[in-house]
Short mmCIF file of C-alpha atoms in Angstrom, two decimals:
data_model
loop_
_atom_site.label_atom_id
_atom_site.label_comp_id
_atom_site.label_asym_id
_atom_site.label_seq_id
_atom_site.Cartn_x
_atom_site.Cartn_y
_atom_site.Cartn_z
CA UNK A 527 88.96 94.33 93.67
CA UNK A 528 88.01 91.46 96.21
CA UNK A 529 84.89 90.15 94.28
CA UNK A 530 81.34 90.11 95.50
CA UNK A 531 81.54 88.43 98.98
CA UNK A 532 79.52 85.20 98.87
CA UNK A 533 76.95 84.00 100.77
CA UNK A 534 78.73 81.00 102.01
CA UNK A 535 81.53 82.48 103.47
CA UNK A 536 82.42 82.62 106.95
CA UNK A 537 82.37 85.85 109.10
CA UNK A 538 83.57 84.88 112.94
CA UNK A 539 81.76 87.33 116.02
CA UNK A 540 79.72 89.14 113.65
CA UNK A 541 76.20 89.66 115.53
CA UNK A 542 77.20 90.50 119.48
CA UNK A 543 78.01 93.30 120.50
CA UNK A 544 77.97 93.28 124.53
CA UNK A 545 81.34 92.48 125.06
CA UNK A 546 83.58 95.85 125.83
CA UNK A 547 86.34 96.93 128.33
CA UNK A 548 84.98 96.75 131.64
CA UNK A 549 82.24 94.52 131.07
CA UNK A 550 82.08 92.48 134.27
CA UNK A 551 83.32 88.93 134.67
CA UNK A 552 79.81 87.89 135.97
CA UNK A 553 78.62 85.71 132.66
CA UNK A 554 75.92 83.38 133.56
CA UNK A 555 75.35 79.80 131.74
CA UNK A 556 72.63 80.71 130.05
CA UNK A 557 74.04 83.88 128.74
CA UNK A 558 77.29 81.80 128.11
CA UNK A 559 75.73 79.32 125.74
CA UNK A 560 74.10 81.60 123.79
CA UNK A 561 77.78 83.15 122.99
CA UNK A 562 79.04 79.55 122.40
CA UNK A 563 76.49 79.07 119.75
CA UNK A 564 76.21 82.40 118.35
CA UNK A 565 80.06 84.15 118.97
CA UNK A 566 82.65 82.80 118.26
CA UNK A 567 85.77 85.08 118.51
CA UNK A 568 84.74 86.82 121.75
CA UNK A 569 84.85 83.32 123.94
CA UNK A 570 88.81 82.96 123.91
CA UNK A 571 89.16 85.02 127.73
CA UNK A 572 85.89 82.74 128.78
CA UNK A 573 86.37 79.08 130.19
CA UNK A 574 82.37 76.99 130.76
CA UNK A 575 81.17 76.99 134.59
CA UNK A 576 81.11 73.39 136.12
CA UNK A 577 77.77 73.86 137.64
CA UNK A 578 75.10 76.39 137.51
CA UNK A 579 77.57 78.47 139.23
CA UNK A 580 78.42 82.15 138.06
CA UNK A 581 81.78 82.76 136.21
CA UNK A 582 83.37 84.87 138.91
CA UNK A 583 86.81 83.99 139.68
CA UNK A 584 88.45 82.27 136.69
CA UNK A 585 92.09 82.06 136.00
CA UNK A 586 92.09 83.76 132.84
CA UNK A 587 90.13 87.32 133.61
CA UNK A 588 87.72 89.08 131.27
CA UNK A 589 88.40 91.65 129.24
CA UNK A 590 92.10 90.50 129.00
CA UNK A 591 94.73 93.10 129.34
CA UNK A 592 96.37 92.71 125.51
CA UNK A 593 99.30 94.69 123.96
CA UNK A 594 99.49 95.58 120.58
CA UNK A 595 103.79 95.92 119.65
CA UNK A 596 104.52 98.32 116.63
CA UNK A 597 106.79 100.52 114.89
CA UNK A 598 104.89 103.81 114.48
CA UNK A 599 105.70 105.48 110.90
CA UNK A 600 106.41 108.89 111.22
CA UNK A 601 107.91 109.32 107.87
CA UNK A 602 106.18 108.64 105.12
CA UNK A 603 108.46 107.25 102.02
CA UNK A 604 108.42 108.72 98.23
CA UNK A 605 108.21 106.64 94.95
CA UNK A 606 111.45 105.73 93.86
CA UNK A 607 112.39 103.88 97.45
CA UNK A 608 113.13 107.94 98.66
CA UNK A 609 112.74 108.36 102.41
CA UNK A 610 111.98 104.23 102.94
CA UNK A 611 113.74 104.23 106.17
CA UNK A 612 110.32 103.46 107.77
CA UNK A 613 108.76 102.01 104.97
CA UNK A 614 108.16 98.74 107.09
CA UNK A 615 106.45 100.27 109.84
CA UNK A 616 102.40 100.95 110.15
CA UNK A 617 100.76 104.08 109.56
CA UNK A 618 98.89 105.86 112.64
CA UNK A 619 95.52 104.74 110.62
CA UNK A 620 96.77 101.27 110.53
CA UNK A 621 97.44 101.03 114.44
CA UNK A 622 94.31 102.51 114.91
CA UNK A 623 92.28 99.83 113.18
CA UNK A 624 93.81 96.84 114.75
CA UNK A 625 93.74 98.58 118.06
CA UNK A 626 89.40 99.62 117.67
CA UNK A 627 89.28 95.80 116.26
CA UNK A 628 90.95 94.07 119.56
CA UNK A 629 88.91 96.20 121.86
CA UNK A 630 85.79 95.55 119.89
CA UNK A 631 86.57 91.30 120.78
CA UNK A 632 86.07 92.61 124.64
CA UNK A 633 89.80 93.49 125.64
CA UNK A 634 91.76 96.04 127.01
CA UNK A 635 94.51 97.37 124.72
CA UNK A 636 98.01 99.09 125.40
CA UNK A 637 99.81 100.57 123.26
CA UNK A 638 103.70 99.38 123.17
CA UNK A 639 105.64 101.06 120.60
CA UNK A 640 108.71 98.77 119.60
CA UNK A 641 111.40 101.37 120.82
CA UNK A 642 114.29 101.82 123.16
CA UNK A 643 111.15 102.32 125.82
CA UNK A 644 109.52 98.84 124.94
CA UNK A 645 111.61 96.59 127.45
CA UNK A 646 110.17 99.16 130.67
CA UNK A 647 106.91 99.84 128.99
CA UNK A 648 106.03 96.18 129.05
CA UNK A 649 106.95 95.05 132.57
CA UNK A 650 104.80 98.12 133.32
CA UNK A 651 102.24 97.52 131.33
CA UNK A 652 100.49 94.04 133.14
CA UNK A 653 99.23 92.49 130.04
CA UNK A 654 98.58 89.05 129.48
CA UNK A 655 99.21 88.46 125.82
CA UNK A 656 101.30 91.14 123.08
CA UNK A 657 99.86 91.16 119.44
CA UNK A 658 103.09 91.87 117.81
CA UNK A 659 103.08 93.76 114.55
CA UNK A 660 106.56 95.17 115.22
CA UNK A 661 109.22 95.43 112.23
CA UNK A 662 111.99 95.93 114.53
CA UNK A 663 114.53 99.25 114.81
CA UNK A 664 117.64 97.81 113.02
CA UNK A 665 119.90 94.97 112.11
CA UNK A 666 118.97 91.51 110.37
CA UNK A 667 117.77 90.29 113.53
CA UNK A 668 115.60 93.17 114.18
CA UNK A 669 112.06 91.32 113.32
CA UNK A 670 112.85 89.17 116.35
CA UNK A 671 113.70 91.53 118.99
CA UNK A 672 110.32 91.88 120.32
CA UNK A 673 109.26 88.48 120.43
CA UNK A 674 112.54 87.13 121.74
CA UNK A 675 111.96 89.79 124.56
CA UNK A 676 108.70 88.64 125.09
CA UNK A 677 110.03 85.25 125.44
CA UNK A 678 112.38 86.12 128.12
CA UNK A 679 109.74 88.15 130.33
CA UNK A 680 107.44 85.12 129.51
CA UNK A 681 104.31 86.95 127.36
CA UNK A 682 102.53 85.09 125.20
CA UNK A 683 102.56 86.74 121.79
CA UNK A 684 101.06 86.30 118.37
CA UNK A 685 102.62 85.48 115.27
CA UNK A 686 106.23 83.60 114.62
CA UNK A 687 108.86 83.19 116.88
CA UNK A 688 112.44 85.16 116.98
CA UNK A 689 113.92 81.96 114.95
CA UNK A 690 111.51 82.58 112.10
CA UNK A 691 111.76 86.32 111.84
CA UNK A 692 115.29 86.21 111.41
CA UNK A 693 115.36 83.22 108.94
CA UNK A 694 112.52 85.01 106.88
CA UNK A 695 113.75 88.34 106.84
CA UNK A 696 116.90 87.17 105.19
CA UNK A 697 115.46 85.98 102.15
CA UNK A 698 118.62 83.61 100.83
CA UNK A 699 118.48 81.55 104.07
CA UNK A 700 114.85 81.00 103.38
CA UNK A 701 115.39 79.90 100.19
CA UNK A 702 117.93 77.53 101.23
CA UNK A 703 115.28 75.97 104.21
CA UNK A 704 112.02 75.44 101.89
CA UNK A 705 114.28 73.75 99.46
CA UNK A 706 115.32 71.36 102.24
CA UNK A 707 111.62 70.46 102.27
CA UNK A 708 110.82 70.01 98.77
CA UNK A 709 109.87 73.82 97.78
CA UNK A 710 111.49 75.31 94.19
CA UNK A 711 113.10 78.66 94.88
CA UNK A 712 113.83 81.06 92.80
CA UNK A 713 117.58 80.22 91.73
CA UNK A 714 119.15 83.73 93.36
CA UNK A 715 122.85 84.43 95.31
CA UNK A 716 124.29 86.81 97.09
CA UNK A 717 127.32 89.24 96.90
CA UNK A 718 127.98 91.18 99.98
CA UNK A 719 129.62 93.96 98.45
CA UNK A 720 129.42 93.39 94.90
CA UNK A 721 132.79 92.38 94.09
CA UNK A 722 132.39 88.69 94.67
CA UNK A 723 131.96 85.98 92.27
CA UNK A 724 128.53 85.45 90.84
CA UNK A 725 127.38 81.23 89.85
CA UNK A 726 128.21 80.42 85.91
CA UNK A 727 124.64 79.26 85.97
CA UNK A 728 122.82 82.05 86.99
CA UNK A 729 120.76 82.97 84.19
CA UNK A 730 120.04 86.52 82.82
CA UNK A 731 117.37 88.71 82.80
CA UNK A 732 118.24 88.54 86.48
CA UNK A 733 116.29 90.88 89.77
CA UNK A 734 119.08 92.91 92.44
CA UNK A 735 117.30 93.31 95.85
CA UNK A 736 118.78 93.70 99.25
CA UNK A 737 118.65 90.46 100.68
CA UNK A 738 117.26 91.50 104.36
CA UNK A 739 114.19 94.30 103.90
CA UNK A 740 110.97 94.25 103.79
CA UNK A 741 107.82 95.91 102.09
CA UNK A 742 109.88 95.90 98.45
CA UNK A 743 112.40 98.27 99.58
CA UNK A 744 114.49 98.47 97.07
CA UNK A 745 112.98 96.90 94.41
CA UNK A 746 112.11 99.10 91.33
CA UNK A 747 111.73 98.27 87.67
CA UNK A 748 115.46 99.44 87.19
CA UNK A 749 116.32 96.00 89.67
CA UNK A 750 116.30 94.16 86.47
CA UNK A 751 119.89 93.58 85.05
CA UNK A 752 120.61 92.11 82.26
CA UNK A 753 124.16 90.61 82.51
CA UNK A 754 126.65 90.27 85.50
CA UNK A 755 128.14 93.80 85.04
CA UNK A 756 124.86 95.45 85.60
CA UNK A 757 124.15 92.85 88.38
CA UNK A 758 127.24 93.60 90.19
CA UNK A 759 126.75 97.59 89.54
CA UNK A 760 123.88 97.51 90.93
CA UNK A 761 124.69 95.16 93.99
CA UNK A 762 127.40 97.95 94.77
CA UNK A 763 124.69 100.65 95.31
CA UNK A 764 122.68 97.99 97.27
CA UNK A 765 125.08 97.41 99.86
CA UNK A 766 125.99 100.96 99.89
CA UNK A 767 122.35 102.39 100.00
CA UNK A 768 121.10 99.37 102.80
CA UNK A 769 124.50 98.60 104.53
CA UNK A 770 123.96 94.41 104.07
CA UNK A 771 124.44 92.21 100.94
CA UNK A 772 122.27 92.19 97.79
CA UNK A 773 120.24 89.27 96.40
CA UNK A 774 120.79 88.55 92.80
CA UNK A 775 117.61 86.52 91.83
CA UNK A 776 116.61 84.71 88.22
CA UNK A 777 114.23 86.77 86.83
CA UNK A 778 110.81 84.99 86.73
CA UNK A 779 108.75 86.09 83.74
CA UNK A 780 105.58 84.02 84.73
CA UNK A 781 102.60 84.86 87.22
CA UNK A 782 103.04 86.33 90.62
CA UNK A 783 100.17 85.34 93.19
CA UNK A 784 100.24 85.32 96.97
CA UNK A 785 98.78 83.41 99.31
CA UNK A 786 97.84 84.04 102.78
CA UNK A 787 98.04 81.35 105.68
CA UNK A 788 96.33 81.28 108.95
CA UNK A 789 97.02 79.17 112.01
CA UNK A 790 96.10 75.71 111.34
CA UNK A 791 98.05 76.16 108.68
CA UNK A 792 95.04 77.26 106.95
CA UNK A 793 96.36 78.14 103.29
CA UNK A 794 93.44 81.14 101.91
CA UNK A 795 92.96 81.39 97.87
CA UNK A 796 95.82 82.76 96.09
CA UNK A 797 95.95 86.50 94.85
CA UNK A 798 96.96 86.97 91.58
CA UNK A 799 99.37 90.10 91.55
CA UNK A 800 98.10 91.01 87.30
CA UNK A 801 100.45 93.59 85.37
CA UNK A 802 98.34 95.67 82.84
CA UNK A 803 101.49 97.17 81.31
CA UNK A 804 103.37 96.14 78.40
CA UNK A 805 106.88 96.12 80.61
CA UNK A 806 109.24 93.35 79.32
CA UNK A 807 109.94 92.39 83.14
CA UNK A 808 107.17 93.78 85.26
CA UNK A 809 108.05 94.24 88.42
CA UNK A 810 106.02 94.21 92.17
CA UNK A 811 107.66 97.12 92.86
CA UNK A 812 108.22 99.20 95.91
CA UNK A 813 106.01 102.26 94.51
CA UNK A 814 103.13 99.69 93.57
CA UNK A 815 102.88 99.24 97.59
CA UNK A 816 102.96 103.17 98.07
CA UNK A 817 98.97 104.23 96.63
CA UNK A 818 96.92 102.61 94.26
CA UNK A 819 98.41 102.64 90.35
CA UNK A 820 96.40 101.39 86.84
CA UNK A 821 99.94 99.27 86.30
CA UNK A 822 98.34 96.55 88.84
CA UNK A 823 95.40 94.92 89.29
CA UNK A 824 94.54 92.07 92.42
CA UNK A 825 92.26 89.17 90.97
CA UNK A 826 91.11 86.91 94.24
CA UNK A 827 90.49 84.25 94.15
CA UNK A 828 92.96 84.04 91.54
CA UNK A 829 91.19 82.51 87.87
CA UNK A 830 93.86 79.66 87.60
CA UNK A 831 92.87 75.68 87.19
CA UNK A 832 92.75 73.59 89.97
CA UNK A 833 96.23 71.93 89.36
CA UNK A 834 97.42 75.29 89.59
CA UNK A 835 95.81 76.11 92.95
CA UNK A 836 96.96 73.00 94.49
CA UNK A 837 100.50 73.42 93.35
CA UNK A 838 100.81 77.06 94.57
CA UNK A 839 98.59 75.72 98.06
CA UNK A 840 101.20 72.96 98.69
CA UNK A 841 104.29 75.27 97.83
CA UNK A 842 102.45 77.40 100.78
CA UNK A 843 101.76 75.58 103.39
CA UNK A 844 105.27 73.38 103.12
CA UNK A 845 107.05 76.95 102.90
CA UNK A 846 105.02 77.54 106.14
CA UNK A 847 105.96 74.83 107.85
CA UNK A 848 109.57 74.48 106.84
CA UNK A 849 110.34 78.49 107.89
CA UNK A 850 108.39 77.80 111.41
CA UNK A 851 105.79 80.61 110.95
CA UNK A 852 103.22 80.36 113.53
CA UNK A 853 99.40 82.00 113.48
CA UNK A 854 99.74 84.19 110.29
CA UNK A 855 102.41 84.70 107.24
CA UNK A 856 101.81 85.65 103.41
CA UNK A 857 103.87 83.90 100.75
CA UNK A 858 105.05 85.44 97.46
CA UNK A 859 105.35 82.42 94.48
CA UNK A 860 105.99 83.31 91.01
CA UNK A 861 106.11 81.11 87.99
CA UNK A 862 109.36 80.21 86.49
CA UNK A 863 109.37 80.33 82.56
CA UNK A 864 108.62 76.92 82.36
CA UNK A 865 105.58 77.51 84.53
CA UNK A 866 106.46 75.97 87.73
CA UNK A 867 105.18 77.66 91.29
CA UNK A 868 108.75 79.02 92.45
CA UNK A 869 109.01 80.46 96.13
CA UNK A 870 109.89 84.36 96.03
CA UNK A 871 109.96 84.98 100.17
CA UNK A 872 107.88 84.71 103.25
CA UNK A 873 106.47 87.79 105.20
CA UNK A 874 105.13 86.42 108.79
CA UNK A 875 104.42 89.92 109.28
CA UNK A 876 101.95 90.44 107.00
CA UNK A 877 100.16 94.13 106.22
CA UNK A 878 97.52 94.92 108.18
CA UNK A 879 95.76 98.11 106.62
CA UNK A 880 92.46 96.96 106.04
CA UNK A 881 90.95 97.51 102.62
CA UNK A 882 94.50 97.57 101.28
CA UNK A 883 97.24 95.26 102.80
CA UNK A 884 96.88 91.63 100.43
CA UNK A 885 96.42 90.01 103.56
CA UNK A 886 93.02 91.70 104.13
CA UNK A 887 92.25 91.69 100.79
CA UNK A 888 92.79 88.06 100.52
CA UNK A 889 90.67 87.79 103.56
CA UNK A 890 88.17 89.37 102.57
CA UNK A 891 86.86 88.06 100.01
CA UNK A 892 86.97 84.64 101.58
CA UNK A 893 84.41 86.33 103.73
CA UNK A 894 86.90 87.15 106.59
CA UNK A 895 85.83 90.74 107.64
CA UNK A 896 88.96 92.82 109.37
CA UNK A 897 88.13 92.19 112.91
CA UNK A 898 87.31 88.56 112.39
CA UNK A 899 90.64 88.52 110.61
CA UNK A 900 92.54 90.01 114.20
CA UNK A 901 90.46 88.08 116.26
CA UNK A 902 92.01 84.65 114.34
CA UNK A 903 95.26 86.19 114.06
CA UNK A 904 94.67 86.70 118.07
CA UNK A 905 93.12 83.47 119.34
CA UNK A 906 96.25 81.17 119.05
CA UNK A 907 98.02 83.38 121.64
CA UNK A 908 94.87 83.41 123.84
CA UNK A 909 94.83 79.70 123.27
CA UNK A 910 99.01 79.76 124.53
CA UNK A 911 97.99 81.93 127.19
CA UNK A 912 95.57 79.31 128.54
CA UNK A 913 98.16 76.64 128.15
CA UNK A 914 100.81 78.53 130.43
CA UNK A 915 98.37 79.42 133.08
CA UNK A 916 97.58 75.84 133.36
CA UNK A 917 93.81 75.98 133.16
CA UNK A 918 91.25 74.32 130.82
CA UNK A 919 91.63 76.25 127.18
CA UNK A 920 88.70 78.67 126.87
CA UNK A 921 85.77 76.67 124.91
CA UNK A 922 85.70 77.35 121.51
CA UNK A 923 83.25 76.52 118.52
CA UNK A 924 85.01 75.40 115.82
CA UNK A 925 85.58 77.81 112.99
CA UNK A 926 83.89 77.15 109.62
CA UNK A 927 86.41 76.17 107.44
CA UNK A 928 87.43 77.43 104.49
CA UNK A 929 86.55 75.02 101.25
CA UNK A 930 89.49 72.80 99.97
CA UNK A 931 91.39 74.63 97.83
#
């Protein structure tokens, strides 16, 4: 699915293996050194002695004490968008992997589900630094309750900031920033209940989503309408079925990629999203996301020409920038049926599962294995952490990067 991984690419903190929970804060030079030249992702807690002095009583400890914020799924949805109440949130399996890959970098992890507990759990908790993977309990705002809490008890976190996660989530106000900085949308508009007035020029074939959710909820092959009386229909069981207003989008009958982007912004090779049905409007549907299916394929890098790959690499990282994302966001382009790179939406809460989320697919076969992937999503936060403390960053190698794209 990801291609043969090549012998170029980069894998960070592949060959140590010392570095655990309770390994003591006693790191020699020499010892030190060797980690600087041979590992990078486990010297983020680690700032280099003066002297020949020993490493005993630096600001920033060793293992750090780091919490990992989710939304535990406990109910597992249907195809068809049946039982996606908790669509959004991780999988036991999923939590599991980021957690082993954190503690594998050296740290101590707590757990810190994103629940009415969270606010208690977290002054209780003593960590240092919160990687947030948490979707939120409910509202349009609810992507940036944890970080804007973690703002307030001042806890550095990783990924975007509360601004962000509210602007992305709702996917009309994104549309309306990233065309602000030069970024083609897809022409879309929304009706709150159904009723209201839809633009003259909105043109038909046309996609109904609801305009705040995540993870495709929602969005099934029957979203396509074909006129504004199906639109509106259809709009009407949207607001009904997910309580906010629907998002009545131009139907874009070209290529679908995504592209991952990591701190920097570093924009990774596009994924090309390939139908392998005959469907007059294929669809990236909510039950594509659910278990593997023969009606999609994932082709990364994507085979597209270079003019291509720098259009849908610009789009990217200027949707990046624009929306504010910080560390680590995915964006969804599509071509338009002229063949121009339109912006779909921006996720800065990317899926994690490894092997399957397009984030770690995209990853990996850039030659970004799963924990190297954490450990980047991680080390702007440590980096933050350092900043706040007031003490010299931790010394870092700098990562290989990845080849112009």
């Amino acid at each position: 699915m990801c291609g043969k991984e090549d012998e170029d690419s980069f894998i960070f903190g592949s060959r140590f293996e010392i570095a655990r929970p309770g390994i003591s804060d006693r790191v020699d030079e020499e010892l030190f050194t060797e980690l600087l030249t041979n590992d990078y992702a486990l010297l983020w807690p680690l700032t280099l002695p003066e002297s020949n002095s020993k490493l005993t009583q630096q600001p920033m400890h060793f293992p750090l004490r780091v919490g990992l914020a989710f939304n535990l799924k406990r109910v597992s949805p249907s195809a068809g968008c049946v039982l996606d109440d908790e669509a959004e949130y991780d999988a036991p399996s999923t939590i599991d992997s980021i957690r082993s890959a954190i503690a594998s970098l050296g740290h101590v992890v707590v757990d810190l589900e994103a629940d009415a507990t969270f606010p208690h759990a977290l002054i209780a908790s003593g960590v240092d630094v919160v990687f947030n993977v948490a979707e939120g309990a409910r509202g349009r705002s609810r992507e940036s309750h944890v970080p804007a809490l973690l703002e307030l008890m001042g806890v550095p976190y990783t990924g975007s900031d509360p601004t962000c996660m509210v602007l992305t989530l709702d996917k009309h106000l994104a549309k309306r920033v990233v065309r602000e900085a030069g970024v083609n949308p897809a022409p879309a508009s929304v009706i709150p209940t159904g009723d209201e007035p839809l633009p003259a020029d909105l043109r038909y074939p046309a996609i109904v989503k609801p305009v705040a959710e995540g993870s495709s909820k929602g969005v099934l092959p029957s979203s396509v309408v074909r006129n504004e009386t199906e639109a509106r229909e259809l709009a009407r069981q949207m607001a009904r079925r997910y309580r906010q207003g629907a998002l009545v989008e131009e139907f874009l009958p070209g290529r679908e990629f995504t592209v991952g982007v990591l701190d920097g912004p570093t924009v990774l090779p596009p994924m090309e999203v390939v139908f392998t049905t005959n469907a007059e409007h294929p669809v990236y549907s909510f039950d594509h996301k659910l278990e593997p299916t023969a009606e999609v394929r994932y082709e990364v890098p994507a085979k597209i020409s270079p003019e291509l790959q720098r259009e849908i690499v610009s789009v990217a990282e200027r949707a990046f920038v624009a929306l504010g994302c910080r560390d680590v966001a995915r964006i969804d382009v599509r071509l338009d049926r002229d063949g121009k790179v339109s912006f779909i939406e921006c996720n800065p809460l990317p899926g994690l599962t490894p092997g399957w989320s397009d984030l770690c697919l995209i990853a990996q076969a850039v030659g970004i294995d799963y924990r190297s992937l954490i450990a980047r999503i991680l080390e702007p936060a440590i980096r933050r952490l350092s900043e706040e403390r007031k003490v010299p960053a931790p010394v870092t190698v700098e990562a290989p990067q990845v080849a112009a794209v």
